[in-house]
C-alpha positions as CSV (number, residue, x, y, z in Angstrom):
1,X,192.8,105.8,61.5
2,X,192.4,106.3,57.8
3,X,195.6,104.5,57.1
4,X,194.4,101.5,59.1
5,X,190.9,101.5,57.5
6,X,189.3,102.1,61.0
7,X,186.0,103.9,60.4
8,X,184.1,103.6,63.7
9,X,185.6,106.5,65.4
10,X,185.3,110.3,65.0
11,X,188.3,112.1,66.2
12,X,188.3,115.8,67.3
13,X,190.5,118.0,69.4
14,X,189.3,120.4,72.2
15,X,191.1,122.1,75.0
16,X,190.3,122.8,78.7
17,X,191.2,126.4,78.6
18,X,191.5,127.8,75.1
19,X,191.3,131.1,73.2
20,X,188.3,130.2,70.9
21,X,189.2,130.1,67.2
22,X,192.9,130.8,67.9
23,X,195.1,129.1,65.3
24,X,197.7,126.3,65.5
25,X,201.1,127.5,66.7
26,X,203.6,128.3,63.9
27,X,206.2,126.0,65.3
28,X,203.6,123.2,65.4
29,X,202.9,123.8,61.7
30,X,206.7,123.7,60.9
31,X,207.2,120.5,63.1
32,X,204.4,118.7,61.3
33,X,205.8,119.6,57.8
34,X,209.3,118.6,58.9
35,X,207.9,115.2,59.8
36,X,206.0,114.9,56.5
37,X,202.6,115.6,57.8
38,X,200.1,118.0,56.3
39,X,199.1,120.5,59.1
40,X,195.4,120.6,59.7
41,X,193.4,123.8,59.2
42,X,192.5,123.8,62.9
43,X,191.2,126.3,65.2
44,X,191.0,125.9,69.0
45,X,187.8,124.6,70.5
46,X,186.8,124.5,74.1
47,X,185.8,121.2,75.4
48,X,182.1,121.1,76.4
49,X,180.0,118.6,78.4
50,X,178.1,117.6,75.1
51,X,181.4,116.6,73.5
52,X,182.1,114.3,76.5
53,X,179.0,112.2,76.1
54,X,179.5,108.8,74.5
55,X,183.1,109.7,73.8
56,X,186.4,108.3,74.8
57,X,188.5,111.3,75.9
58,X,192.2,111.0,75.7
59,X,193.8,113.7,77.8
60,X,197.3,115.0,76.9
61,X,198.5,115.0,80.5
62,X,197.8,113.6,84.0
63,X,196.8,117.0,85.1
64,X,194.1,117.2,82.4
65,X,193.0,113.6,83.2
66,X,192.7,114.6,86.8
67,X,190.7,117.7,86.0
68,X,188.3,115.5,84.2
69,X,188.2,112.9,87.0
70,X,184.4,113.2,87.3
71,X,184.1,111.4,83.9
72,X,184.6,107.5,83.6
73,X,185.6,107.8,79.9
74,X,189.0,109.5,80.2
75,X,192.4,108.0,79.7
76,X,195.7,109.9,79.3
77,X,198.3,109.7,76.7
78,X,200.9,108.8,79.4
79,X,198.8,105.5,79.9
80,X,200.6,104.5,76.7
81,X,203.9,106.1,77.4
82,X,205.3,104.5,80.5
83,X,203.4,106.9,82.8
84,X,205.5,109.9,81.7
85,X,203.7,113.1,80.7
86,X,204.1,114.4,77.3
87,X,206.3,117.7,77.3
88,X,204.2,120.7,76.3
89,X,206.1,122.6,73.6
90,X,203.9,125.7,73.7
91,X,206.1,128.8,73.4
92,X,209.2,126.8,72.9
93,X,211.5,126.5,69.9
94,X,211.0,124.2,66.8
95,X,213.1,121.4,68.2
96,X,210.8,121.1,71.2
97,X,207.7,120.9,68.9
98,X,209.5,118.1,66.7
99,X,210.4,116.1,69.8
100,X,206.8,116.3,71.1
101,X,205.4,115.4,67.7
102,X,207.7,112.4,67.5
103,X,206.5,111.2,70.9
104,X,202.8,111.8,69.9
105,X,203.4,109.8,66.7
106,X,204.7,106.8,68.8
107,X,201.9,107.0,71.3
108,X,199.2,107.3,68.5
109,X,200.6,104.2,66.9
110,X,200.2,102.4,70.2
111,X,196.7,103.5,70.4
112,X,195.9,102.4,66.9
113,X,197.3,99.0,67.8
114,X,195.1,98.8,70.9
115,X,192.1,99.7,68.8
116,X,192.9,97.0,66.3
117,X,192.9,94.3,69.0
118,X,189.9,95.7,70.9
119,X,191.8,96.8,73.9
120,X,190.5,100.5,73.9
121,X,187.3,101.4,75.5
């Protein structure tokens, strides 16, 4: 969003079933660095009903979107990726994290393009 001078959105990450304050996975940090990104100083946060108010929620998978089906403001990353769920690299090797990061990078560029033309929420 910063690279595209889009300032009307606030982005945050939260999970459906997290260990509060746990840190980002080591292989996720390595994958981000390998792709030229600065890893965030991020700790896991549980999604709350307050966070869902007046927010567009972008779920990582169909299962997560289905879990939140009682909300009208939920889309899934696979809505931008031919309906294919994003592979979860959790607990896998560095290559799995890099593959997932590349897919996410592509999808996020698609989301940015949709924001630019007003086709997102």
